[in-house]
Amino acid sequence: MPKVGIEPIRKKQLIEATLSSIGTHGLQGTTINTISGIAGLSSGIISHYFGGKQGLIKATVRYLLDQLKVTLLNSAEQKALSPKQRLMMIVEANFTNIQQSDEATRTWLSFWAQAMHDPELAKLQRVNSQRLLSNLRYSFKQLMPPDKAIDAAKITAAMIDGFWLRSALSDSSKGEFKEAEMHCKQVIDTLILQYGEQS
C-alpha cells in the first residue's frame, strides 16, 4: 500500500527532473527516460501520474506559473503596499531566481515555441498573460485614469516579457536580468509621471 502523501512528493520530483532535463537536453531532447533517470524513478510512474511526457511538460509549466503567483502573493501579504510598491513587486516576481535559472529559462523558451502548436499550452500562455495584465492594471488604475491604466499595463507587460526574453538569450544572463528588472521599474516610474501622480 503506498505511503500517504507520497504522490505530491513524487510529482514534485518529476517536475524538478523535467526542468533539469530541459535545461540540459532541450524540450525535443527530453524524453521519459531522461526525466525518470534524473528523478531516479521508474519511467512508468510518469504515465501513471501525468499520462505521459506531454502531461508532465504541462504540469511543469503550471509549476512555473504557480511559482510566479506564490511569489506575488507572499510579497503582497508581508505588508500593506502602495499601488506603486505593488507594481514594483510584480516586476520583482517576474525576475526572481527561479524564473531566471537556466532550467526555467529554457523551459519557458521551449514552452513559448510549443504554445504556437499546442492548444492547451496556448491556453496556459493566455492565462499567464492575462494574469500579468490584470495585476498591473489593478495597481495602475489607482494612480491614473482607467484608459491610461490599461495602456500603462500593456506597455509594462510588454517590457517585462521583452526584457526577460532578451536577458534569457544573453550570454551574460545574470547581469542582464538585474539590469532588465531595473529598466522595467524605470518604465513604471515614467508611466506614473506621464499619466498619473507619483505614489
Short mmCIF file of C-alpha atoms in Angstrom, two decimals:
data_model
loop_
_atom_site.label_atom_id
_atom_site.label_comp_id
_atom_site.label_asym_id
_atom_site.label_seq_id
_atom_site.Cartn_x
_atom_site.Cartn_y
_atom_site.Cartn_z
CA MET A 1 0.00 0.00 0.00
CA PRO A 2 1.52 3.40 -0.94
CA LYS A 3 2.53 5.77 1.82
CA VAL A 4 0.15 8.65 2.49
CA GLY A 5 1.39 11.87 0.92
CA ILE A 6 3.94 10.18 -1.35
CA GLU A 7 2.19 11.23 -4.59
CA PRO A 8 2.83 15.01 -4.21
CA ILE A 9 6.48 14.27 -3.39
CA ARG A 10 6.90 12.05 -6.45
CA LYS A 11 5.16 14.58 -8.70
CA LYS A 12 7.44 17.36 -7.48
CA GLN A 13 10.49 15.14 -8.08
CA LEU A 14 9.36 14.53 -11.65
CA ILE A 15 8.64 18.21 -12.30
CA GLU A 16 12.07 19.20 -10.99
CA ALA A 17 13.65 16.45 -13.08
CA THR A 18 11.79 17.76 -16.14
CA LEU A 19 13.17 21.26 -15.55
CA SER A 20 16.66 19.79 -15.21
CA SER A 21 16.29 17.65 -18.34
CA ILE A 22 15.02 20.55 -20.46
CA GLY A 23 17.89 22.67 -19.12
CA THR A 24 20.38 20.01 -20.28
CA HIS A 25 18.76 18.44 -23.35
CA GLY A 26 16.16 20.98 -24.51
CA LEU A 27 12.49 20.15 -24.94
CA GLN A 28 12.96 17.95 -28.00
CA GLY A 29 15.81 16.02 -26.37
CA THR A 30 13.87 15.50 -23.17
CA THR A 31 12.28 12.07 -23.00
CA ILE A 32 10.52 9.95 -20.41
CA ASN A 33 13.84 8.14 -19.94
CA THR A 34 15.91 11.32 -19.36
CA ILE A 35 13.34 12.56 -16.84
CA SER A 36 13.00 9.29 -14.97
CA GLY A 37 16.79 8.89 -14.95
CA ILE A 38 17.30 12.30 -13.32
CA ALA A 39 14.44 11.70 -10.87
CA GLY A 40 15.68 8.22 -10.01
CA LEU A 41 12.17 6.84 -10.57
CA SER A 42 10.74 4.30 -12.99
CA SER A 43 9.52 5.63 -16.33
CA GLY A 44 6.11 4.04 -15.75
CA ILE A 45 5.39 6.44 -12.91
CA ILE A 46 5.31 9.35 -15.37
CA SER A 47 2.46 7.75 -17.29
CA HIS A 48 0.76 6.85 -14.01
CA TYR A 49 0.79 10.42 -12.64
CA PHE A 50 0.77 12.54 -15.80
CA GLY A 51 -0.36 10.33 -18.69
CA GLY A 52 2.98 10.72 -20.48
CA LYS A 53 5.64 13.28 -21.35
CA GLN A 54 3.25 15.93 -22.68
CA GLY A 55 1.17 15.85 -19.50
CA LEU A 56 4.33 16.25 -17.43
CA ILE A 57 5.54 19.17 -19.58
CA LYS A 58 2.22 20.94 -19.00
CA ALA A 59 2.42 20.25 -15.26
CA THR A 60 5.95 21.71 -15.25
CA VAL A 61 4.76 24.90 -16.95
CA ARG A 62 1.91 25.15 -14.43
CA TYR A 63 4.50 24.77 -11.67
CA LEU A 64 6.47 27.76 -13.01
CA LEU A 65 3.25 29.78 -13.31
CA ASP A 66 2.32 28.84 -9.74
CA GLN A 67 5.75 29.95 -8.54
CA LEU A 68 5.10 33.38 -10.05
CA LYS A 69 1.72 33.55 -8.32
CA VAL A 70 3.09 32.36 -4.96
CA THR A 71 5.96 34.86 -5.06
CA LEU A 72 3.50 37.66 -5.75
CA LEU A 73 1.07 36.61 -3.02
CA ASN A 74 3.81 36.11 -0.43
CA SER A 75 5.26 39.54 -1.13
CA ALA A 76 1.84 41.19 -1.01
CA GLU A 77 0.99 39.59 2.34
CA GLN A 78 4.15 40.84 4.03
CA LYS A 79 2.87 44.39 4.42
CA ALA A 80 0.39 46.93 3.16
CA LEU A 81 1.72 48.15 -0.15
CA SER A 82 1.05 51.32 -2.07
CA PRO A 83 -0.01 50.87 -5.72
CA LYS A 84 3.48 51.81 -6.90
CA GLN A 85 5.13 49.38 -4.48
CA ARG A 86 2.79 46.65 -5.74
CA LEU A 87 3.82 47.40 -9.33
CA MET A 88 7.49 47.13 -8.41
CA MET A 89 6.77 43.86 -6.63
CA ILE A 90 5.14 42.45 -9.78
CA VAL A 91 8.33 43.23 -11.70
CA GLU A 92 10.46 41.59 -8.99
CA ALA A 93 8.29 38.45 -9.04
CA ASN A 94 8.96 38.04 -12.77
CA PHE A 95 12.72 38.30 -12.22
CA THR A 96 13.13 36.04 -9.16
CA ASN A 97 15.96 33.50 -9.10
CA ILE A 98 13.68 30.61 -10.05
CA GLN A 99 12.41 32.48 -13.12
CA GLN A 100 15.94 33.24 -14.32
CA SER A 101 17.55 29.85 -13.61
CA ASP A 102 18.90 28.03 -16.68
CA GLU A 103 16.28 25.31 -16.24
CA ALA A 104 13.39 27.78 -16.00
CA THR A 105 14.54 29.99 -18.89
CA ARG A 106 14.96 27.05 -21.25
CA THR A 107 11.59 25.63 -20.19
CA TRP A 108 9.86 29.00 -20.75
CA LEU A 109 11.50 29.43 -24.16
CA SER A 110 10.52 25.89 -25.19
CA PHE A 111 7.02 26.43 -23.84
CA TRP A 112 6.50 29.65 -25.85
CA ALA A 113 7.68 27.95 -29.04
CA GLN A 114 5.47 24.90 -28.47
CA ALA A 115 2.44 27.00 -27.46
CA MET A 116 2.06 28.06 -31.10
CA HIS A 117 1.26 24.44 -32.00
CA ASP A 118 -0.45 23.10 -28.86
CA PRO A 119 -3.88 24.49 -27.89
CA GLU A 120 -3.52 23.51 -24.22
CA LEU A 121 -0.15 25.22 -23.90
CA ALA A 122 -1.54 28.23 -25.78
CA LYS A 123 -4.34 28.41 -23.21
CA LEU A 124 -1.80 28.37 -20.36
CA GLN A 125 0.08 31.20 -22.09
CA ARG A 126 -3.12 33.26 -22.38
CA VAL A 127 -3.87 32.70 -18.69
CA ASN A 128 -0.34 33.81 -17.79
CA SER A 129 -0.56 36.93 -19.98
CA GLN A 130 -3.99 37.90 -18.68
CA ARG A 131 -2.92 37.43 -15.07
CA LEU A 132 0.06 39.74 -15.56
CA LEU A 133 -2.06 42.38 -17.32
CA SER A 134 -4.79 42.17 -14.69
CA ASN A 135 -2.35 42.60 -11.80
CA LEU A 136 -0.68 45.57 -13.47
CA ARG A 137 -3.94 47.20 -14.47
CA TYR A 138 -5.34 46.90 -10.92
CA SER A 139 -2.45 48.93 -9.48
CA PHE A 140 -2.18 51.44 -12.32
CA LYS A 141 -5.91 52.23 -12.01
CA GLN A 142 -5.24 53.58 -8.53
CA LEU A 143 -2.70 56.03 -9.94
CA MET A 144 -4.23 57.25 -13.20
CA PRO A 145 -7.42 57.33 -15.31
CA PRO A 146 -8.74 53.87 -16.34
CA ASP A 147 -7.92 54.25 -20.06
CA LYS A 148 -4.36 55.28 -19.26
CA ALA A 149 -4.08 52.42 -16.75
CA ILE A 150 -4.90 49.93 -19.49
CA ASP A 151 -2.23 51.43 -21.76
CA ALA A 152 0.31 51.51 -18.93
CA ALA A 153 -0.40 47.85 -18.07
CA LYS A 154 0.09 46.76 -21.69
CA ILE A 155 3.34 48.71 -22.02
CA THR A 156 4.72 47.36 -18.74
CA ALA A 157 3.73 43.75 -19.56
CA ALA A 158 5.46 44.04 -22.94
CA MET A 159 8.57 45.47 -21.28
CA ILE A 160 8.66 42.67 -18.68
CA ASP A 161 8.29 39.96 -21.33
CA GLY A 162 10.69 41.64 -23.76
CA PHE A 163 13.42 42.37 -21.24
CA TRP A 164 13.07 38.88 -19.73
CA LEU A 165 13.44 37.30 -23.19
CA ARG A 166 16.48 39.41 -24.10
CA SER A 167 18.08 38.52 -20.76
CA ALA A 168 17.35 34.80 -21.16
CA LEU A 169 19.02 34.81 -24.58
CA SER A 170 22.03 36.83 -23.41
CA ASP A 171 25.49 35.31 -22.88
CA SER A 172 25.71 37.06 -19.50
CA SER A 173 22.11 36.49 -18.44
CA LYS A 174 22.57 37.05 -14.68
CA GLY A 175 23.74 40.63 -15.11
CA GLU A 176 21.21 41.18 -17.87
CA PHE A 177 18.32 40.06 -15.64
CA LYS A 178 19.35 42.53 -12.95
CA GLU A 179 19.52 45.35 -15.46
CA ALA A 180 16.21 44.27 -17.01
CA GLU A 181 14.44 44.46 -13.66
CA MET A 182 15.82 47.97 -13.13
CA HIS A 183 14.70 49.11 -16.61
CA CYS A 184 11.18 47.76 -16.08
CA LYS A 185 10.92 49.69 -12.82
CA GLN A 186 12.11 52.82 -14.61
CA VAL A 187 9.37 52.33 -17.21
CA ILE A 188 6.79 52.20 -14.40
CA ASP A 189 8.19 55.41 -12.89
CA THR A 190 7.99 57.11 -16.29
CA LEU A 191 4.41 55.95 -16.89
CA ILE A 192 3.28 57.18 -13.47
CA LEU A 193 4.88 60.56 -14.08
CA GLN A 194 3.36 60.78 -17.54
CA TYR A 195 -0.18 59.61 -16.78
CA GLY A 196 -0.74 59.97 -13.06
CA GLU A 197 0.65 61.14 -9.78
CA GLN A 198 3.79 59.85 -8.08
CA SER A 199 2.81 57.45 -5.28
#
